[in-house]
Short mmCIF file of C-alpha atoms and ligand atoms in Angstrom, two decimals:
data_model
loop_
_atom_site.label_atom_id
_atom_site.label_comp_id
_atom_site.label_asym_id
_atom_site.label_seq_id
_atom_site.Cartn_x
_atom_site.Cartn_y
_atom_site.Cartn_z
CA UNK O 1 86.99 61.34 116.50
CA UNK O 2 84.80 61.98 113.41
CA UNK O 3 86.41 61.64 109.98
CA UNK O 4 86.71 64.46 107.47
CA UNK O 5 83.57 63.22 105.69
CA UNK O 6 81.56 62.94 108.93
CA UNK O 7 82.62 66.38 110.19
CA UNK O 8 81.61 68.05 106.95
CA UNK O 9 78.24 66.35 106.85
CA UNK O 10 77.54 67.22 110.51
CA UNK O 11 78.25 70.89 109.81
CA UNK O 12 76.12 70.75 106.68
CA UNK O 13 73.21 69.18 108.51
CA UNK O 14 73.20 70.99 111.83
CA UNK O 15 75.00 74.28 111.26
CA UNK O 16 73.74 77.48 109.67
CA UNK O 17 75.19 77.83 106.20
CA UNK O 18 76.74 81.27 106.78
CA UNK O 19 80.18 80.18 105.50
CA UNK O 20 81.45 78.34 102.42
CA UNK O 21 84.58 76.59 103.73
CA UNK O 22 87.22 74.85 101.70
CA UNK O 23 86.54 71.09 101.99
CA UNK O 24 89.14 70.37 104.67
CA UNK O 25 88.60 69.54 108.34
CA UNK O 26 91.24 70.52 110.86
CA UNK O 27 91.71 68.62 114.08
CA UNK O 28 95.15 69.71 115.28
CA UNK O 29 97.54 72.64 114.96
CA UNK O 30 101.15 73.34 115.91
CA UNK O 31 103.06 76.42 114.78
CA UNK O 32 102.71 76.85 111.02
CA UNK O 33 101.09 73.41 110.58
CA UNK O 34 97.57 72.02 110.85
CA UNK O 35 96.37 68.41 110.42
CA UNK O 36 93.13 66.78 109.34
CA UNK O 37 91.57 63.81 111.20
CA UNK O 38 93.24 61.37 108.78
CA UNK O 39 96.65 62.77 109.72
CA UNK O 40 97.38 64.78 106.56
CA UNK O 41 99.60 67.78 107.30
CA UNK O 42 99.13 71.24 105.80
CA UNK O 43 100.87 74.59 105.92
CA UNK O 44 98.34 77.16 107.16
CA UNK O 45 98.44 80.20 104.83
CA UNK O 46 95.40 81.93 106.31
CA UNK O 47 96.25 81.95 110.04
CA UNK O 48 92.54 82.34 110.85
CA UNK O 49 92.48 85.69 109.02
CA UNK O 50 95.69 86.77 110.81
CA UNK O 51 94.55 85.82 114.30
CA UNK O 52 97.19 83.09 114.62
CA UNK O 53 100.22 85.30 113.90
CA UNK O 54 102.10 83.62 116.78
CA UNK O 55 101.45 80.13 115.32
CA UNK O 56 98.97 77.47 116.39
CA UNK O 57 98.87 76.51 120.08
CA UNK O 58 101.92 78.56 120.99
CA UNK O 59 103.22 76.89 124.19
CA UNK O 60 103.77 80.15 126.06
CA UNK O 61 100.25 81.42 125.30
CA UNK O 62 98.67 78.06 126.10
CA UNK O 63 100.59 77.93 129.39
CA UNK O 64 99.21 81.37 130.32
CA UNK O 65 95.71 80.21 129.38
CA UNK O 66 95.98 77.06 131.49
CA UNK O 67 97.41 78.79 134.55
CA UNK O 68 94.79 81.53 134.52
CA UNK O 69 91.95 79.08 133.76
CA UNK O 70 92.78 77.22 136.96
CA UNK O 71 92.81 80.41 139.01
CA UNK O 72 90.09 82.85 137.93
CA UNK O 73 88.30 83.27 134.61
CA UNK O 74 85.50 85.80 134.93
CA UNK O 75 84.50 88.38 137.48
CA UNK O 76 82.56 90.81 135.30
CA UNK O 77 83.46 94.47 135.64
CA UNK O 78 81.16 94.78 138.64
CA UNK O 79 84.35 94.07 140.59
CA UNK O 80 88.03 94.71 139.93
CA UNK O 81 90.25 91.76 139.03
CA UNK O 82 93.98 91.50 139.57
CA UNK O 83 94.96 90.82 135.92
CA UNK O 84 93.08 93.61 134.13
CA UNK O 85 95.13 96.45 135.65
CA UNK O 86 98.52 94.90 134.85
CA UNK O 87 97.27 94.07 131.33
CA UNK O 88 96.04 97.63 130.78
CA UNK O 89 99.40 99.03 131.89
CA UNK O 90 101.23 96.55 129.65
CA UNK O 91 99.13 96.98 126.49
CA UNK O 92 99.02 100.79 126.65
CA UNK O 93 102.79 100.92 127.10
CA UNK O 94 103.27 98.43 124.30
CA UNK O 95 101.33 100.50 121.76
CA UNK O 96 101.98 103.95 123.20
CA UNK O 97 98.52 105.14 124.28
CA UNK O 98 97.21 106.43 127.64
CA UNK O 99 94.16 104.18 127.86
CA UNK O 100 92.56 100.97 126.66
CA UNK O 101 88.96 99.77 126.56
CA UNK O 102 88.87 95.95 126.48
CA UNK O 103 86.29 93.99 124.46
CA UNK O 104 86.15 90.48 122.97
CA UNK O 105 85.57 90.28 119.22
CA UNK O 106 86.76 92.60 116.49
CA UNK O 107 83.27 93.78 115.59
CA UNK O 108 82.65 94.78 119.22
CA UNK O 109 85.83 96.83 119.25
CA UNK O 110 84.79 98.58 116.02
CA UNK O 111 81.39 99.33 117.58
CA UNK O 112 83.20 100.68 120.63
CA UNK O 113 85.36 102.98 118.51
CA UNK O 114 82.29 104.27 116.66
CA UNK O 115 80.55 105.03 119.97
CA UNK O 116 83.61 106.79 121.43
CA UNK O 117 84.04 108.81 118.22
CA UNK O 118 80.41 109.94 118.20
CA UNK O 119 80.45 110.83 121.88
CA UNK O 120 83.67 112.79 121.42
CA UNK O 121 82.07 114.71 118.54
CA UNK O 122 79.09 115.78 120.66
CA UNK O 123 80.98 116.53 123.83
CA UNK O 124 84.31 117.89 122.56
CA UNK O 125 83.76 119.09 119.03
CA UNK O 126 80.23 120.44 119.57
CA UNK O 127 78.45 118.58 116.79
CA UNK O 128 74.65 119.01 117.21
CA UNK O 129 72.85 116.01 118.74
CA UNK O 130 72.32 113.02 116.43
CA UNK O 131 74.15 114.65 113.54
CA UNK O 132 77.61 113.09 113.87
CA UNK O 133 78.93 111.39 110.75
CA UNK O 134 81.82 109.01 110.29
CA UNK O 135 83.69 108.73 107.00
CA UNK O 136 84.34 105.15 105.80
CA UNK O 137 85.82 103.71 102.60
CA UNK O 138 84.29 101.59 99.87
CA UNK O 139 85.07 97.87 99.99
CA UNK O 140 85.72 98.13 103.72
CA UNK O 141 85.43 95.19 106.06
CA UNK O 142 84.94 96.03 109.73
CA UNK O 143 82.75 93.15 110.96
CA UNK O 144 79.18 91.90 110.92
CA UNK O 145 76.99 93.82 113.36
CA UNK O 146 73.93 95.67 112.09
CA UNK O 147 75.65 99.06 112.41
CA UNK O 148 78.88 97.90 110.77
CA UNK O 149 77.15 96.31 107.77
CA UNK O 150 75.22 99.57 107.39
CA UNK O 151 78.32 101.05 105.78
CA UNK O 152 79.41 97.98 103.81
CA UNK O 153 78.99 97.90 100.05
CA UNK O 154 79.09 94.11 99.81
CA UNK O 155 75.59 92.99 98.74
CA UNK O 156 75.93 89.67 100.63
CA UNK O 157 76.73 91.55 103.82
CA UNK O 158 73.78 93.95 103.41
CA UNK O 159 70.89 92.41 101.49
CA UNK O 160 67.72 92.00 103.56
CA UNK O 161 69.40 93.05 106.80
CA UNK O 162 68.07 96.62 106.78
CA UNK O 163 67.01 99.12 107.99
CA UNK O 164 70.53 100.40 108.41
CA UNK O 165 72.21 102.73 110.90
CA UNK O 166 72.58 106.25 109.46
CA UNK O 167 75.55 108.57 110.00
CA UNK O 168 78.21 107.23 107.64
CA UNK O 169 79.72 108.84 104.55
CA UNK O 170 81.34 106.49 102.06
CA UNK O 171 84.32 107.63 100.01
CA UNK O 172 86.79 105.79 97.79
CA UNK O 173 89.74 104.13 99.52
CA UNK O 174 93.10 105.76 98.81
CA UNK O 175 91.39 108.92 97.53
CA UNK O 176 92.52 112.04 99.42
CA UNK O 177 90.52 114.42 97.27
CA UNK O 178 87.25 112.74 98.23
CA UNK O 179 88.36 112.70 101.87
CA UNK O 180 89.12 116.38 101.76
CA UNK O 181 85.68 117.13 100.32
CA UNK O 182 83.88 114.89 102.83
CA UNK O 183 85.68 116.63 105.70
CA UNK O 184 84.13 119.96 104.72
CA UNK O 185 80.97 118.75 106.48
CA UNK O 186 81.32 120.21 110.00
CA UNK O 187 79.39 117.33 111.55
CA UNK O 188 82.07 114.80 110.61
CA UNK O 189 83.32 113.16 113.80
CA UNK O 190 86.04 111.00 112.29
CA UNK O 191 87.29 108.65 109.64
CA UNK O 192 87.38 104.86 110.08
CA UNK O 193 89.87 103.08 107.84
CA UNK O 194 91.85 99.86 107.40
CA UNK O 195 95.53 100.77 106.81
CA UNK O 196 95.56 97.93 104.27
CA UNK O 197 92.18 96.58 103.18
CA UNK O 198 92.38 92.86 104.01
CA UNK O 199 89.07 91.32 102.97
CA UNK O 200 88.89 93.53 99.88
CA UNK O 201 91.93 91.62 98.61
CA UNK O 202 94.95 93.09 100.42
CA UNK O 203 94.66 96.56 98.92
CA UNK O 204 97.76 98.58 99.83
CA UNK O 205 97.25 102.36 99.62
CA UNK O 206 99.81 104.87 98.32
CA UNK O 207 102.71 105.30 100.71
CA UNK O 208 101.68 108.80 101.85
CA UNK O 209 97.93 108.04 102.08
CA UNK O 210 97.61 107.29 105.79
CA UNK O 211 99.77 110.19 106.87
CA UNK O 212 97.89 112.63 104.64
CA UNK O 213 94.51 111.22 105.66
CA UNK O 214 95.31 111.65 109.33
CA UNK O 215 96.61 115.17 108.76
CA UNK O 216 93.44 116.11 106.85
CA UNK O 217 91.32 114.69 109.69
CA UNK O 218 93.25 116.73 112.25
CA UNK O 219 93.06 119.93 110.20
CA UNK O 220 89.29 119.48 110.27
CA UNK O 221 89.07 118.48 113.94
CA UNK O 222 88.01 114.92 113.15
CA UNK O 223 89.37 111.70 114.66
CA UNK O 224 91.50 109.30 112.62
CA UNK O 225 90.46 105.73 113.51
CA UNK O 226 92.63 102.81 112.36
CA UNK O 227 91.09 99.33 112.24
CA UNK O 228 94.23 97.20 112.65
CA UNK O 229 92.37 94.04 113.59
CA UNK O 230 93.87 92.23 110.61
CA UNK O 231 96.93 94.34 109.79
CA UNK O 232 98.19 94.94 113.34
CA UNK O 233 100.53 93.00 115.63
CA UNK O 234 103.48 92.33 113.30
CA UNK O 235 101.49 91.01 110.33
CA UNK O 236 102.70 93.62 107.85
CA UNK O 237 106.32 93.63 109.00
CA UNK O 238 105.89 96.40 111.54
CA UNK O 239 104.12 96.36 114.88
CA UNK O 240 101.18 98.19 113.26
CA UNK O 241 100.57 98.92 109.59
CA UNK O 242 100.43 102.63 110.50
CA UNK O 243 104.06 102.33 111.61
CA UNK O 244 105.11 102.35 107.95
CA UNK O 245 108.78 101.53 107.62
CA UNK O 246 109.51 101.36 111.32
CA UNK O 247 110.21 97.75 112.27
CA UNK O 248 110.81 98.12 115.98
CA UNK O 249 109.17 95.53 118.16
CA UNK O 250 107.07 97.51 120.55
CA UNK O 251 106.24 101.12 121.18
CA UNK O 252 109.12 103.43 120.33
CA UNK O 253 109.58 107.14 119.98
CA UNK O 254 109.08 107.03 116.27
CA UNK O 255 109.76 109.89 113.94
CA UNK O 256 106.44 111.52 113.10
CA UNK O 257 106.91 110.71 109.43
CA UNK O 258 107.42 107.05 110.28
CA UNK O 259 104.43 106.61 112.51
CA UNK O 260 100.89 107.72 111.76
CA UNK O 261 99.52 107.52 115.27
CA UNK O 262 95.75 107.12 115.11
CA UNK O 263 93.40 108.80 117.60
CA UNK O 264 91.62 105.49 118.07
CA UNK O 265 93.41 102.19 117.44
CA UNK O 266 91.30 99.04 117.07
CA UNK O 267 92.91 95.65 117.71
CA UNK O 268 91.60 92.07 117.80
CA UNK O 269 92.52 88.76 116.19
CA UNK O 270 96.27 88.28 116.98
CA UNK O 271 95.91 90.19 120.26
CA UNK O 272 95.32 86.72 121.72
CA UNK O 273 97.31 84.70 119.19
CA UNK O 274 94.02 83.15 118.14
CA UNK O 275 93.65 81.40 121.47
CA UNK O 276 90.66 83.28 122.83
CA UNK O 277 88.56 86.26 121.62
CA UNK O 278 90.32 89.43 122.82
CA UNK O 279 89.88 92.87 121.26
CA UNK O 280 90.61 96.41 122.35
CA UNK O 281 90.32 100.08 121.53
CA UNK O 282 93.26 102.28 122.50
CA UNK O 283 93.23 106.07 122.76
CA UNK O 284 94.78 108.88 124.72
CA UNK O 285 92.99 110.16 127.81
CA UNK O 286 91.36 113.27 126.31
CA UNK O 287 89.41 111.03 123.94
CA UNK O 288 88.88 107.90 126.05
CA UNK O 289 87.62 109.91 129.01
CA UNK O 290 84.37 110.78 127.20
CA UNK O 291 83.21 107.30 128.29
CA UNK O 292 81.87 107.30 131.85
CA UNK O 293 80.61 104.47 134.09
CA UNK O 294 77.50 102.77 132.76
CA UNK O 295 77.85 104.14 129.24
CA UNK O 296 79.51 101.14 127.56
CA UNK O 297 80.67 97.66 128.53
CA UNK O 298 80.76 93.92 128.07
CA UNK O 299 80.35 91.04 130.54
CA UNK O 300 83.43 89.26 129.23
CA UNK O 301 85.48 92.33 128.23
CA UNK O 302 88.66 92.58 130.31
CA UNK O 303 88.22 89.18 131.95
CA UNK O 304 91.30 87.68 133.65
CA UNK O 305 91.65 84.83 131.17
CA UNK O 306 91.63 87.23 128.20
CA UNK O 307 94.12 89.56 129.89
CA UNK O 308 96.60 86.77 130.72
CA UNK O 309 96.39 85.36 127.22
CA UNK O 310 96.86 88.78 125.59
CA UNK O 311 99.95 89.62 127.67
CA UNK O 312 101.55 86.30 126.68
CA UNK O 313 100.56 86.75 123.02
CA UNK O 314 102.15 90.21 122.84
CA UNK O 315 105.29 89.02 124.62
CA UNK O 316 105.72 86.28 122.02
CA UNK O 317 105.63 88.91 119.26
CA UNK O 318 108.58 90.68 120.89
CA UNK O 319 110.51 87.64 122.13
CA UNK O 320 110.46 85.96 118.73
CA UNK O 321 111.03 89.12 116.66
CA UNK O 322 107.93 88.49 114.57
CA UNK O 323 107.92 91.96 112.97
CA UNK O 324 111.35 91.59 111.41
CA UNK O 325 110.67 87.98 110.44
CA UNK O 326 107.43 89.00 108.70
CA UNK O 327 109.24 91.82 106.93
CA UNK O 328 112.11 89.64 105.76
CA UNK O 329 109.98 86.67 104.63
CA UNK O 330 107.49 88.99 102.95
CA UNK O 331 110.17 90.41 100.69
CA UNK O 332 111.25 86.93 99.62
CA UNK O 333 107.65 85.84 99.08
CA UNK O 334 106.68 88.77 96.86
CA UNK O 335 109.85 88.45 94.79
CA UNK O 336 109.11 84.78 94.11
CA UNK O 337 105.47 85.54 93.31
CA UNK O 338 106.60 88.22 90.85
CA UNK O 339 108.77 85.58 89.19
CA UNK O 340 105.78 83.25 89.01
CA UNK O 341 103.71 86.04 87.49
CA UNK O 342 106.29 86.56 84.73
CA UNK O 343 106.67 82.84 84.16
CA UNK O 344 102.99 81.77 84.01
CA UNK O 345 101.09 84.84 82.83
CA UNK O 346 98.22 83.65 85.05
CA UNK O 347 98.72 86.28 87.73
CA UNK O 348 97.85 89.90 87.04
CA UNK O 349 99.10 91.42 90.28
CA UNK O 350 101.18 90.63 93.35
CA UNK O 351 100.76 92.93 96.31
CA UNK O 352 101.08 93.16 100.06
CA UNK O 353 103.33 94.08 102.96
CA UNK O 354 105.15 91.84 105.38
CA UNK O 355 103.33 88.51 105.43
CA UNK O 356 99.96 89.89 104.33
CA UNK O 357 100.06 89.29 100.59
CA UNK O 358 97.78 88.47 97.69
CA UNK O 359 97.95 87.41 94.09
CA UNK O 360 95.20 88.40 91.69
CA UNK O 361 94.37 85.85 89.00
CA UNK O 362 93.78 86.70 85.35
CA UNK O 363 90.01 86.73 84.69
CA UNK O 364 90.56 85.19 81.26
CA UNK O 365 91.56 81.97 83.00
CA UNK O 366 88.01 81.75 84.43
CA UNK O 367 86.28 83.41 87.36
CA UNK O 368 86.76 80.38 89.61
CA UNK O 369 90.53 80.14 89.20
CA UNK O 370 91.29 81.42 92.71
CA UNK O 371 88.93 78.87 94.27
CA UNK O 372 90.18 76.04 92.06
CA UNK O 373 93.80 76.87 92.86
CA UNK O 374 93.01 76.90 96.59
CA UNK O 375 91.41 73.44 96.32
CA UNK O 376 94.51 72.19 94.47
CA UNK O 377 96.82 73.89 96.99
CA UNK O 378 95.04 71.91 99.69
CA UNK O 379 95.73 68.69 97.79
CA UNK O 380 99.37 69.77 97.63
CA UNK O 381 99.57 70.46 101.37
CA UNK O 382 98.93 74.19 101.78
CA UNK O 383 95.76 75.98 102.91
CA UNK O 384 94.77 79.38 101.55
CA UNK O 385 91.41 80.98 100.84
CA UNK O 386 90.20 83.25 98.04
CA UNK O 387 89.06 86.75 99.04
CA UNK O 388 86.61 88.89 97.11
CA UNK O 389 86.97 88.44 93.39
CA UNK O 390 89.62 86.27 91.84
CA UNK O 391 92.20 86.92 94.53
CA UNK O 392 94.14 84.58 96.84
CA UNK O 393 95.39 85.94 100.15
CA UNK O 394 98.59 84.44 101.59
CA UNK O 395 99.03 85.04 105.31
CA UNK O 396 100.98 82.30 107.12
CA UNK O 397 101.79 82.41 110.83
CA UNK O 398 104.69 84.79 111.44
CA UNK O 399 106.72 82.11 113.24
CA UNK O 400 107.51 80.53 109.87
CA UNK O 401 111.20 79.90 109.10
CA UNK O 402 112.88 80.90 105.83
CA UNK O 403 113.36 77.25 104.94
CA UNK O 404 109.65 76.53 105.45
CA UNK O 405 108.75 79.57 103.38
CA UNK O 406 110.84 78.27 100.47
CA UNK O 407 109.06 74.94 100.69
CA UNK O 408 105.71 76.76 100.61
CA UNK O 409 106.77 78.85 97.62
CA UNK O 410 107.59 75.58 95.84
CA UNK O 411 104.10 74.21 96.59
CA UNK O 412 102.42 77.42 95.38
CA UNK O 413 104.55 77.65 92.23
CA UNK O 414 104.00 74.02 91.33
CA UNK O 415 100.25 74.37 91.87
CA UNK O 416 99.85 77.55 89.83
CA UNK O 417 101.86 75.96 86.99
CA UNK O 418 99.28 73.15 86.88
CA UNK O 419 96.75 75.77 85.72
CA UNK O 420 98.77 77.12 82.80
C1 PLP X 1 88.19 90.31 111.17
C2 PLP X 1 88.03 91.78 111.10
C3 PLP X 1 87.04 92.45 111.84
C4 PLP X 1 86.00 91.73 112.66
O1 PLP X 1 86.51 90.94 113.68
P1 PLP X 1 85.60 89.79 114.32
O2 PLP X 1 86.43 89.26 115.46
O3 PLP X 1 85.36 88.77 113.25
O4 PLP X 1 84.33 90.41 114.77
C5 PLP X 1 87.00 93.84 111.77
N1 PLP X 1 87.88 94.52 111.01
C6 PLP X 1 88.83 93.92 110.28
C7 PLP X 1 89.79 94.74 109.48
C8 PLP X 1 88.94 92.52 110.28
O5 PLP X 1 89.86 91.92 109.53
#
């Protein structure tokens, strides 16, 4: 097995340099822990960008993977397979939608939602051909395809990748006035939004924002599309971030003011517990049925292995009460981070919901503070990664215990104090 040094130099020499990783190599994972080749143990506070909500190598998910891998892995959608149907019934019931369209990566699911939304606009709303527009928010992150980066405002994501796909209107996040104005355009097909902006630095909107945004969309006959690839599946202390204060562990008959049901729901990441790429778009039949045979697809989308893994991953979320655990631990975490903010004066803001949290570092301490703290956290046994700007995101697996969380809070507090 290559050492940490060897692994890093191999990646440097033979891999494209499209990432700037923290200098740590991981060779094993179990629950909330990961290890490097030399046997050093770390708490994982990134969870692969919230893909590993169920913890690393969850035995139930791995068992499902193994059993299905030995039986049937891929048929393509040229034929039916005997896991896709049961999965579709399970996942639609779980989230409370009529229909699901299975894909693999998050970006593919976002592309799928964009295509469904446009098609709906032409065929149901009567928008003239090629004129459909989708409203998006500044500082969004929805993936890396050419169309998706067309509506990014991150120069790294965009520069020298043009020409871009037209048909997107950018408005400020958490700004209902701008949304209202943008919706006056009759060719608007929908609005695509992250219920909490993850990559932008865990930006939590005002508490009535999502509800009002969806209502404005509906008043103007436009679809409300929630990208819950990062926020969904228990991460924010509810099954979906659009569930607001409802902490039930599966689809329930929520009060309308507790649940902002989107017209299109986009899931990925933790849909497989980080075991395998599984993504999905969910919608009710009147919207999903605009897609007919031959109009969209994916060779691997809906394959038996993905379906088995996803069922197990979602069962774990319910069996282990991950929504209420995330909610409970999140409250403790933010309280302790607020204390650290008061104590050190190095932190300008603490924000988040459930176990998707961030601290923003004071710029006066230097623009590299977040990175430097993350390097030091690694030395102290905890892995986190800076997001855009001087911000550290903290998103451990949701299977963490309260005792482990307190140990992690100690590591973070001790590390931040070293920078005072
Ligand atoms: C990660 C992410 C994506 C893209 O998912 P990939 O699997 O990397 O393609 C899209 N939207 C959001 C909100 C994400 O966090």
